[in-house]
JSON list of C-alpha atoms in Angstrom, two decimals:
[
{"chain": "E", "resi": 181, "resn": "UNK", "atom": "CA", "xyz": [0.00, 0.00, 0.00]},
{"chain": "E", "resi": 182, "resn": "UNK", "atom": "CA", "xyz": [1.70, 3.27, -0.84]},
{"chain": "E", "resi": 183, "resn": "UNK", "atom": "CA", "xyz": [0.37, 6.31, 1.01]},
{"chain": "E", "resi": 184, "resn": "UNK", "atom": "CA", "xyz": [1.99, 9.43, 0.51]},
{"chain": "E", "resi": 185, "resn": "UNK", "atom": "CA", "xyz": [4.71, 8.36, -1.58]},
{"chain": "E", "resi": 186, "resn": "UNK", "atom": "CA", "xyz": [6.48, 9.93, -3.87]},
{"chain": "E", "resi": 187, "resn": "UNK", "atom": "CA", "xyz": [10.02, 10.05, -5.99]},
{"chain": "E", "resi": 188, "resn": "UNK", "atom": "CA", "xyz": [12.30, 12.75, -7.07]},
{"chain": "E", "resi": 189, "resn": "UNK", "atom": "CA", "xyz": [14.14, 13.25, -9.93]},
{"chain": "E", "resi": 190, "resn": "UNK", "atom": "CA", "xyz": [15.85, 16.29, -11.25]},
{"chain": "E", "resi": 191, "resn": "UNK", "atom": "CA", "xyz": [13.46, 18.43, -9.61]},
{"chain": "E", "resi": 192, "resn": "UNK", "atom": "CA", "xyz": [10.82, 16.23, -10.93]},
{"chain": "E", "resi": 193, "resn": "UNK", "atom": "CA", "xyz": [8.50, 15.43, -8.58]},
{"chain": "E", "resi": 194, "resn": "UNK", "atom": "CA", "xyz": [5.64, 12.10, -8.66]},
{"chain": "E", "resi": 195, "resn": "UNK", "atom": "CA", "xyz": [3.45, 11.40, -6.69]},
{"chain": "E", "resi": 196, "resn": "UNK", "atom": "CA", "xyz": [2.04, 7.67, -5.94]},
{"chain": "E", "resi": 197, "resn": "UNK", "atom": "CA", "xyz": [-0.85, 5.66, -4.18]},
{"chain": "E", "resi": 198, "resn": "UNK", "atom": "CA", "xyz": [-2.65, 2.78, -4.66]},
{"chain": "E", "resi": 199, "resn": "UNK", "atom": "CA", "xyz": [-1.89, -0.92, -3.57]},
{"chain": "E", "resi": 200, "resn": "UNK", "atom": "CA", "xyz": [-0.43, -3.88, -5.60]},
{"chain": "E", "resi": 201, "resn": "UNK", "atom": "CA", "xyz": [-0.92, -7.39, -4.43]},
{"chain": "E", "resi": 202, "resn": "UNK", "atom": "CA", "xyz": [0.75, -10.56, -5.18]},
{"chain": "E", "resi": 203, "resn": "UNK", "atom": "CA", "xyz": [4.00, -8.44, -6.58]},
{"chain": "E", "resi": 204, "resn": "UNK", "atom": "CA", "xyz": [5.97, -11.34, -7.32]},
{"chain": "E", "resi": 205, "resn": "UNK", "atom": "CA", "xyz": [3.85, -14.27, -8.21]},
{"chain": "E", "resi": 206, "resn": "UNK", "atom": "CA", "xyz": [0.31, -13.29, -9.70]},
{"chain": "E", "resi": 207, "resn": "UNK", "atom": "CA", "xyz": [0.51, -8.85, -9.42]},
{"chain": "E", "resi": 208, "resn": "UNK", "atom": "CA", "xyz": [-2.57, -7.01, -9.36]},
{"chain": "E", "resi": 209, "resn": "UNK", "atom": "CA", "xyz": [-2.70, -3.22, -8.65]},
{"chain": "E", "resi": 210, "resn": "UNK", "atom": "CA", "xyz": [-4.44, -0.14, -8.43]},
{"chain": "E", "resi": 211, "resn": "UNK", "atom": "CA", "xyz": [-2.63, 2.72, -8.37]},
{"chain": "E", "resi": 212, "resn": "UNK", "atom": "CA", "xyz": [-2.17, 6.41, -9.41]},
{"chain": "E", "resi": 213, "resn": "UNK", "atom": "CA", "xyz": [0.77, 8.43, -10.27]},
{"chain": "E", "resi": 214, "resn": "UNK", "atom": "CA", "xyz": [0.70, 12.38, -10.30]},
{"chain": "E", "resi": 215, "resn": "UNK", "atom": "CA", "xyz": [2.87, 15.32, -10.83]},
{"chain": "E", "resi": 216, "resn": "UNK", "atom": "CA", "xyz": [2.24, 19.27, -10.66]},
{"chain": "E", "resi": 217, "resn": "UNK", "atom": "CA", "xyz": [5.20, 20.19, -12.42]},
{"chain": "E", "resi": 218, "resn": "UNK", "atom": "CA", "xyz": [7.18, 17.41, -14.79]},
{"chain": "E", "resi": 219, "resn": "UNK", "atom": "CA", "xyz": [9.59, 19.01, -16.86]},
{"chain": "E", "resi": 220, "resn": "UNK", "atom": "CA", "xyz": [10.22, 16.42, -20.29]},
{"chain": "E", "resi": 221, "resn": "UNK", "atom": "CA", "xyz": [13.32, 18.02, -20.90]},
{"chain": "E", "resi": 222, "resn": "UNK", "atom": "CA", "xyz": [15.46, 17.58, -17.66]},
{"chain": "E", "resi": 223, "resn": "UNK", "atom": "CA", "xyz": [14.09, 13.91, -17.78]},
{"chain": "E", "resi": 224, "resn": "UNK", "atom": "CA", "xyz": [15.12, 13.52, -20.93]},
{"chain": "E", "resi": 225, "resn": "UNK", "atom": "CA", "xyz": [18.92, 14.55, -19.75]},
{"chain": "E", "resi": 226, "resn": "UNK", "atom": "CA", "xyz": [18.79, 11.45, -17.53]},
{"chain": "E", "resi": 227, "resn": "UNK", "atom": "CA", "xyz": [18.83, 9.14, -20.76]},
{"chain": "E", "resi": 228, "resn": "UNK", "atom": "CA", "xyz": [21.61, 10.55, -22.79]},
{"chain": "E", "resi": 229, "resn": "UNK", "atom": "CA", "xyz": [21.15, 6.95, -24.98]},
{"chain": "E", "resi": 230, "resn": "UNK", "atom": "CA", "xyz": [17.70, 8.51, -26.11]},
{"chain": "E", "resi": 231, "resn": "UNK", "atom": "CA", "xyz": [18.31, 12.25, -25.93]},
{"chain": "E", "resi": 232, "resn": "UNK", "atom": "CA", "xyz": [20.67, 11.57, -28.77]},
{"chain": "E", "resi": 233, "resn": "UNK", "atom": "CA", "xyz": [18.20, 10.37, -30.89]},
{"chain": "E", "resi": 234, "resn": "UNK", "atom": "CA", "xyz": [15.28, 13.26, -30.01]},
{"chain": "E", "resi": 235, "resn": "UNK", "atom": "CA", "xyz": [15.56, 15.65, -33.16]},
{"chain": "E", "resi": 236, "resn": "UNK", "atom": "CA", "xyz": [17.52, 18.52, -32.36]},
{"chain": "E", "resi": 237, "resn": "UNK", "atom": "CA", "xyz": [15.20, 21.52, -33.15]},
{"chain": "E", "resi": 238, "resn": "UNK", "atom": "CA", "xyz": [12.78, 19.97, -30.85]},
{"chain": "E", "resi": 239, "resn": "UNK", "atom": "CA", "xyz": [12.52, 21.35, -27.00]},
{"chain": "E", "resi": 240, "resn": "UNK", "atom": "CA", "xyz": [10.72, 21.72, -23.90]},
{"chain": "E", "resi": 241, "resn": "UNK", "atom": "CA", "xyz": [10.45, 24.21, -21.73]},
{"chain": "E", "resi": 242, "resn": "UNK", "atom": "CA", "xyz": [8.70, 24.88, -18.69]},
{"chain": "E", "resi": 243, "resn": "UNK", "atom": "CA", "xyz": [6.11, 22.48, -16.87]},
{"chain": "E", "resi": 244, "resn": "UNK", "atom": "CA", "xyz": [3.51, 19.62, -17.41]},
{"chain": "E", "resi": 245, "resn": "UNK", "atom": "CA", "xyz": [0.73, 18.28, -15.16]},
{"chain": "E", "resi": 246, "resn": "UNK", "atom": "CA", "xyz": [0.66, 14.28, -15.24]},
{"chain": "E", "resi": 247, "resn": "UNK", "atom": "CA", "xyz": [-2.08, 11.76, -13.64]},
{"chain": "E", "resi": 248, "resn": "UNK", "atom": "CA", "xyz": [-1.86, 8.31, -14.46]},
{"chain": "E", "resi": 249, "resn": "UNK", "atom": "CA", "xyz": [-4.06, 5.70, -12.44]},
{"chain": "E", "resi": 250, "resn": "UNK", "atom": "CA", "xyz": [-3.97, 2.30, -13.90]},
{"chain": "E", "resi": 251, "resn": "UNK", "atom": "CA", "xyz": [-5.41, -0.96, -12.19]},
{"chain": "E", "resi": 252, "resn": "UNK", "atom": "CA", "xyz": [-5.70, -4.62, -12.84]},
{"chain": "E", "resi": 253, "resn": "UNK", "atom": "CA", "xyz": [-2.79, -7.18, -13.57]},
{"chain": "E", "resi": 254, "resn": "UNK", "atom": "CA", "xyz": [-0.32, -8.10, -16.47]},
{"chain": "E", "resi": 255, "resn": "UNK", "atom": "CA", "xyz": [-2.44, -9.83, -18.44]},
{"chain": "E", "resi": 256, "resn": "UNK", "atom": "CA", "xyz": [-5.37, -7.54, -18.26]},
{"chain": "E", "resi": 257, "resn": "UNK", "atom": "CA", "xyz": [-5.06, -3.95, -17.64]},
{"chain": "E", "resi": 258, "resn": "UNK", "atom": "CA", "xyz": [-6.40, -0.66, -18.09]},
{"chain": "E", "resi": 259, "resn": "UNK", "atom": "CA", "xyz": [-4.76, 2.61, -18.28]},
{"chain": "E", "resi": 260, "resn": "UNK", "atom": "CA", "xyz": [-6.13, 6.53, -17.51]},
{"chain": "E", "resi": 261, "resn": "UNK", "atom": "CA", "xyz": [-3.59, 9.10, -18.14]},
{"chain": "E", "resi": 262, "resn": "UNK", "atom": "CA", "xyz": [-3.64, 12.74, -18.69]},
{"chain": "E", "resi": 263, "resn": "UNK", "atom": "CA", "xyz": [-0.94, 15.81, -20.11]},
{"chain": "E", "resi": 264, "resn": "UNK", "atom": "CA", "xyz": [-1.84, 19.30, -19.31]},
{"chain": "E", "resi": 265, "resn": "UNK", "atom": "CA", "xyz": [0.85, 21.09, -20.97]},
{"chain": "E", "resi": 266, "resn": "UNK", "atom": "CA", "xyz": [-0.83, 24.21, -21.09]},
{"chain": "E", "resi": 267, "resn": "UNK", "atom": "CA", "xyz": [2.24, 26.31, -19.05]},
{"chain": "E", "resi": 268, "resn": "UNK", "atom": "CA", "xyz": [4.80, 24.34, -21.45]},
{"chain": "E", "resi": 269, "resn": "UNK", "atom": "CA", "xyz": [6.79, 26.16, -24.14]},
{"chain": "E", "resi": 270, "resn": "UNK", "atom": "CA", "xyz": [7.25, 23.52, -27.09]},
{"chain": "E", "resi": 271, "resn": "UNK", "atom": "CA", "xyz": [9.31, 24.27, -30.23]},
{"chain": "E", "resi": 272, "resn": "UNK", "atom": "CA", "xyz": [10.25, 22.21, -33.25]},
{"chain": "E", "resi": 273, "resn": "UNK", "atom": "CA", "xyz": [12.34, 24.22, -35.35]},
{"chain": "E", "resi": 274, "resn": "UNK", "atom": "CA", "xyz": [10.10, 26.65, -37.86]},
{"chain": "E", "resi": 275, "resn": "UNK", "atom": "CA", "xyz": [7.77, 23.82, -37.87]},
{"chain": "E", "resi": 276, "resn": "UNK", "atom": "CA", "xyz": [6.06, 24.53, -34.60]},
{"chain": "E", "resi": 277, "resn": "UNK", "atom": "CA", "xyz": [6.24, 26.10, -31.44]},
{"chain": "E", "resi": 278, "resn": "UNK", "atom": "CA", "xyz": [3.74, 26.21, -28.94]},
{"chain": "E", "resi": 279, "resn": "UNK", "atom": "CA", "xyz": [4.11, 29.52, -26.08]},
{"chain": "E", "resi": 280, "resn": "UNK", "atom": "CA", "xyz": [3.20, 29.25, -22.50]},
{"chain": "E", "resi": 281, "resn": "UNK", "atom": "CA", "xyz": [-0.15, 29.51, -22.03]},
{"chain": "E", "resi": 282, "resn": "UNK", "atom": "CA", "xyz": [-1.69, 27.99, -25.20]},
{"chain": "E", "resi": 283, "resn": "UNK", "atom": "CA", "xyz": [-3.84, 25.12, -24.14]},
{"chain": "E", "resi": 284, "resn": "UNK", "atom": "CA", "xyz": [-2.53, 21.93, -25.03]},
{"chain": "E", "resi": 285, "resn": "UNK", "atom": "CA", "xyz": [-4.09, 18.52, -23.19]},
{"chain": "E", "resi": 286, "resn": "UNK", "atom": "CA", "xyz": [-3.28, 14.88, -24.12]},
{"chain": "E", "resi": 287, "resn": "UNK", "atom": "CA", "xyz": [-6.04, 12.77, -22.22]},
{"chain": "E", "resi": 288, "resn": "UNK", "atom": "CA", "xyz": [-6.48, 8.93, -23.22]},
{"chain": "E", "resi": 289, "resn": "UNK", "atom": "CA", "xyz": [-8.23, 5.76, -21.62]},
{"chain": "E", "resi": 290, "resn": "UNK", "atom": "CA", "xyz": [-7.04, 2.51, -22.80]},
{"chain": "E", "resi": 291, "resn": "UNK", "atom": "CA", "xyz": [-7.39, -1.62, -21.92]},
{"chain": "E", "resi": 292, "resn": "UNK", "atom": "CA", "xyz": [-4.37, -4.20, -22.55]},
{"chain": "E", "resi": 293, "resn": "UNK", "atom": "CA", "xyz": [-6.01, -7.75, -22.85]},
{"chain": "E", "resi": 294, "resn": "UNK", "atom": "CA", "xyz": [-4.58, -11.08, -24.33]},
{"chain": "E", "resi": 295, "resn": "UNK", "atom": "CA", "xyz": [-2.04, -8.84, -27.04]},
{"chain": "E", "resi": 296, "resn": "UNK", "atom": "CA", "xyz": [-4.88, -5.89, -27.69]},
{"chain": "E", "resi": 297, "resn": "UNK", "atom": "CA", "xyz": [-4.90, -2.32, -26.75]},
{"chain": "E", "resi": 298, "resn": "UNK", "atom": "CA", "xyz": [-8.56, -1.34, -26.37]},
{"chain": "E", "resi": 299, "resn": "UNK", "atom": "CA", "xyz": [-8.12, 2.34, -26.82]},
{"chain": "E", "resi": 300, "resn": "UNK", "atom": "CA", "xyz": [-11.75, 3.70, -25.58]},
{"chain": "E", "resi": 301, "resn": "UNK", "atom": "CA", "xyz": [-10.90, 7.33, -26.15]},
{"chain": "E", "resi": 302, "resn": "UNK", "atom": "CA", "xyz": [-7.89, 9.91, -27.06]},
{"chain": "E", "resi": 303, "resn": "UNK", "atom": "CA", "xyz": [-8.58, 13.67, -26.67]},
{"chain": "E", "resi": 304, "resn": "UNK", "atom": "CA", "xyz": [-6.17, 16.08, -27.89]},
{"chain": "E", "resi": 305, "resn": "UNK", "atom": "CA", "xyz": [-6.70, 19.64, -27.58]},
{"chain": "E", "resi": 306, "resn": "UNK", "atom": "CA", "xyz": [-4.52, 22.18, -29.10]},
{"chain": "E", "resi": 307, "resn": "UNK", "atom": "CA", "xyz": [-5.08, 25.80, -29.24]},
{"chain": "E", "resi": 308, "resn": "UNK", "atom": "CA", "xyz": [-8.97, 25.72, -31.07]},
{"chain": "E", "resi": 309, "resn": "UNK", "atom": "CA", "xyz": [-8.73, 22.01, -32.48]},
{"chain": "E", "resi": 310, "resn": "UNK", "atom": "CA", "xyz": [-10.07, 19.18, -30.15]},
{"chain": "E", "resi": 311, "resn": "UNK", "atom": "CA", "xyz": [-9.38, 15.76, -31.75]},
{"chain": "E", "resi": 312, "resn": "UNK", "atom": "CA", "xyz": [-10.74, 12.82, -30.54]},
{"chain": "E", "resi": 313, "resn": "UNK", "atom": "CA", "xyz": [-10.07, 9.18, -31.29]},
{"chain": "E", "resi": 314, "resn": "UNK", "atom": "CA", "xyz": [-10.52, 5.67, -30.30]},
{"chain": "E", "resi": 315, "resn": "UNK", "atom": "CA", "xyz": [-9.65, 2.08, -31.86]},
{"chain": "E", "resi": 316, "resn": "UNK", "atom": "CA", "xyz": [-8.21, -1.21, -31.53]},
{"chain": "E", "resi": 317, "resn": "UNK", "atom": "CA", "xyz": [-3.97, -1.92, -32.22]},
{"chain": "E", "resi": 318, "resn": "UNK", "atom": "CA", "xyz": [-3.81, -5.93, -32.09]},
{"chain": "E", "resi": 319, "resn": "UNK", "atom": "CA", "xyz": [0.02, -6.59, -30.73]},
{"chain": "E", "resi": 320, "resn": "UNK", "atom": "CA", "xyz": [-0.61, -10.78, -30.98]},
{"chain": "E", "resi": 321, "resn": "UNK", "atom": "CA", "xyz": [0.06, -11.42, -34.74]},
{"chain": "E", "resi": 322, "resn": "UNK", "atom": "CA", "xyz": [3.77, -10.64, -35.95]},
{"chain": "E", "resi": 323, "resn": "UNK", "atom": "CA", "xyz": [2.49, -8.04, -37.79]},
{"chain": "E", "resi": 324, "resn": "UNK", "atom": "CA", "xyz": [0.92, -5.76, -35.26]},
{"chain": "E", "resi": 325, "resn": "UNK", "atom": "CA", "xyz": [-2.54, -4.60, -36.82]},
{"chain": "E", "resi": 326, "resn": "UNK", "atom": "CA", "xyz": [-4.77, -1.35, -36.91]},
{"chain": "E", "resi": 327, "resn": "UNK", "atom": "CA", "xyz": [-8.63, -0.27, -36.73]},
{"chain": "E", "resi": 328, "resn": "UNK", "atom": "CA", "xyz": [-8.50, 3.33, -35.10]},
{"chain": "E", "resi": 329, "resn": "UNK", "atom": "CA", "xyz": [-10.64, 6.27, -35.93]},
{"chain": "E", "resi": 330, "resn": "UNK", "atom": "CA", "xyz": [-9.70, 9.53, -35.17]},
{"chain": "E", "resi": 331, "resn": "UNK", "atom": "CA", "xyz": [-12.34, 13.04, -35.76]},
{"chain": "E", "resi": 332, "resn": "UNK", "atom": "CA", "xyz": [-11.66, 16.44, -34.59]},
{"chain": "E", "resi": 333, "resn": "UNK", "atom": "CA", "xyz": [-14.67, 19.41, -34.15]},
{"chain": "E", "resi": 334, "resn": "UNK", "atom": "CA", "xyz": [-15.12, 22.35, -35.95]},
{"chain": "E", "resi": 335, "resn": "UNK", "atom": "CA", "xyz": [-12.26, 25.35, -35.43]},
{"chain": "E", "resi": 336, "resn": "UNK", "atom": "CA", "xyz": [-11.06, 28.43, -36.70]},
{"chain": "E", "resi": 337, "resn": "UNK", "atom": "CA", "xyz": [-7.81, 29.05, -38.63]},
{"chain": "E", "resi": 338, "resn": "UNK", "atom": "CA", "xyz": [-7.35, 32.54, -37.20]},
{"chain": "E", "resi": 339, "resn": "UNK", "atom": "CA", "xyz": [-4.02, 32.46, -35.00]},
{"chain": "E", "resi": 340, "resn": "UNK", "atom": "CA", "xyz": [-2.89, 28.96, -36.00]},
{"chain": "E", "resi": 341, "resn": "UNK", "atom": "CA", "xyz": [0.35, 31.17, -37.99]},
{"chain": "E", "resi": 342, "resn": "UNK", "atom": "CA", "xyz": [1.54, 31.62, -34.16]},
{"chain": "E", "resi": 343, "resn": "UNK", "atom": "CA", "xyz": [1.69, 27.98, -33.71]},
{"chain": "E", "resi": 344, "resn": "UNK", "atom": "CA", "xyz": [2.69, 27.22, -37.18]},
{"chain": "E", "resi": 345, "resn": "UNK", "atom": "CA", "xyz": [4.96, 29.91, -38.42]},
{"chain": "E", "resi": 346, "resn": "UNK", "atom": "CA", "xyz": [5.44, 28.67, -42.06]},
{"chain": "E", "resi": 347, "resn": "UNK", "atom": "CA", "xyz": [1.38, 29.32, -42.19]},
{"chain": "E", "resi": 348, "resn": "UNK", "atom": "CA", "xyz": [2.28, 33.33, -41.35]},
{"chain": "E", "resi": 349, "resn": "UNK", "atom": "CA", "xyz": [2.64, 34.00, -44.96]},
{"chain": "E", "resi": 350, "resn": "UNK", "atom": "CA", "xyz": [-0.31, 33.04, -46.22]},
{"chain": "E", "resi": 351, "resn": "UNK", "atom": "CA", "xyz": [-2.41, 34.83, -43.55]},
{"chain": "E", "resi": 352, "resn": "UNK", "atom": "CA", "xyz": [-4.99, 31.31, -42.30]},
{"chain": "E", "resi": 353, "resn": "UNK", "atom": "CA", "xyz": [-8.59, 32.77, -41.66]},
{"chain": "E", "resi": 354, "resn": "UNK", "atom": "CA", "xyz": [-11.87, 30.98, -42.14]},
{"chain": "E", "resi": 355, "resn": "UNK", "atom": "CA", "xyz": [-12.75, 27.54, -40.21]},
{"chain": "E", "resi": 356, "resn": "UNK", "atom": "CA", "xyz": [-12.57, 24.14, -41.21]},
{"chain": "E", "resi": 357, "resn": "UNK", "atom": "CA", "xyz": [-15.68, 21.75, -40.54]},
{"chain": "E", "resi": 358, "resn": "UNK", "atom": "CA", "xyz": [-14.01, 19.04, -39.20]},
{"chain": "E", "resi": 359, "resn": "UNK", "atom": "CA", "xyz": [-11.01, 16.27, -39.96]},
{"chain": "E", "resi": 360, "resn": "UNK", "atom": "CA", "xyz": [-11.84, 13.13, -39.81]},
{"chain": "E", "resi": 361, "resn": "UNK", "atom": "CA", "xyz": [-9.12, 9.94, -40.00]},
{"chain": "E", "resi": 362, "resn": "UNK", "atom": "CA", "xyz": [-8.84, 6.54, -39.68]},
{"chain": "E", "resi": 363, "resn": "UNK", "atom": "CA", "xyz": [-6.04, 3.14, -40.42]},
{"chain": "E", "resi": 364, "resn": "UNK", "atom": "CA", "xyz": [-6.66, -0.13, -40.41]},
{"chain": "E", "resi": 365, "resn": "UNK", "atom": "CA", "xyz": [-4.86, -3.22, -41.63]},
{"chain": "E", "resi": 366, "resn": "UNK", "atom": "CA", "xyz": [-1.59, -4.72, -40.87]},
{"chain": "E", "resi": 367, "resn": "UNK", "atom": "CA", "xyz": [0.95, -1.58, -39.59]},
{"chain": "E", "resi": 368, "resn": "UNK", "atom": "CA", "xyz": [3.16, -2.66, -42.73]},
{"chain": "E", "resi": 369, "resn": "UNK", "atom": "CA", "xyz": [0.58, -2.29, -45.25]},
{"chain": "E", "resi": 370, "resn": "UNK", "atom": "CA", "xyz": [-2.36, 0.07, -43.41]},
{"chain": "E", "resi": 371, "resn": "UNK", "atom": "CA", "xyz": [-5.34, 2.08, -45.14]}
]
């Protein structure tokens, strides 16, 4: 049973509670994992092996909230989790770059069962555009296959030029009605 646990890293603070049972013959668990303030980038510091690969235009600044409660056992689990990175400066080159203070949320709810991933919802929400997805990635065949939808609402183009700087030229204005996407098939060969 953890109770007012947490773990430190670089500043990096997590929060955990919950129970587990069984840890080392049959686990089971129930537990939650939170932080106020993550920072990616001094995490990512701690694994030079990957920060090498990261591209090197991208970067973090600034922090993220995370909450992460996940219960059941290895064989069948399910998974909450939650990004609010609305504080969090993100850049990628000319390509993109999110300030402080534009909202950005990564929400999703997911099941792992017998080699599938259940995803029962994904929310993304960036500046005006909400996407929302859910679907089914099969992990028991050698080739690992696809059935996921994805739709976002209707938003405005107005401002997207901030987030997007190679769109400042032509000036965006107007809305689009929606996006809608979807893959399925083998990963290898998908629609």
């Amino acid at each position: 049973t953890l109770e007012g646990t947490s773990l430190e890293v670089n500043g990096n603070r997590l929060d955990l509670t919950g129970k587990a049972q069984n840890v080392l013959s049959k686990p089971v668990w129930n537990m939650t994992a939170q932080s106020t303030s993550l920072d990616p980038a001094s995490l990512i510091r701690l694994f030079p092996m990957y920060a090498g690969k990261m591209p090197p235009d991208l970067s973090f600044k600034g922090p993220a909230k995370l909450e992460i409660r996940s219960s059941g056992s290895p064989d069948d689990f399910g998974v909450e989790a939650g990004v609010d990175m609305n504080l969090m400066e993100i850049a990628y080159g000319e390509v993109f770059g999110k300030p402080s203070g534009v909202a950005m949320n990564l929400e999703s709810a997911a099941g792992v069962k017998g080699g599938v991933v259940t995803v029962r919802s994904l929310d993304l929400a960036l500046y005006n555009l909400q996407l929302s997805g859910s679907g089914r990635i099969s992990l028991k065949d050698q080739t690992p296959s696809a059935d996921v939808k994805i739709a976002s609402k209707p938003f405005t183009l107005k401002g997207w030029d901030t987030i997007v700087p190679m769109l400042a030229q032509y000036q965006p204005d107007g809305s689009i009605g929606a996006i809608t996407a979807g893959l399925s098939g083998p990963l290898d060969n998908a629609a």
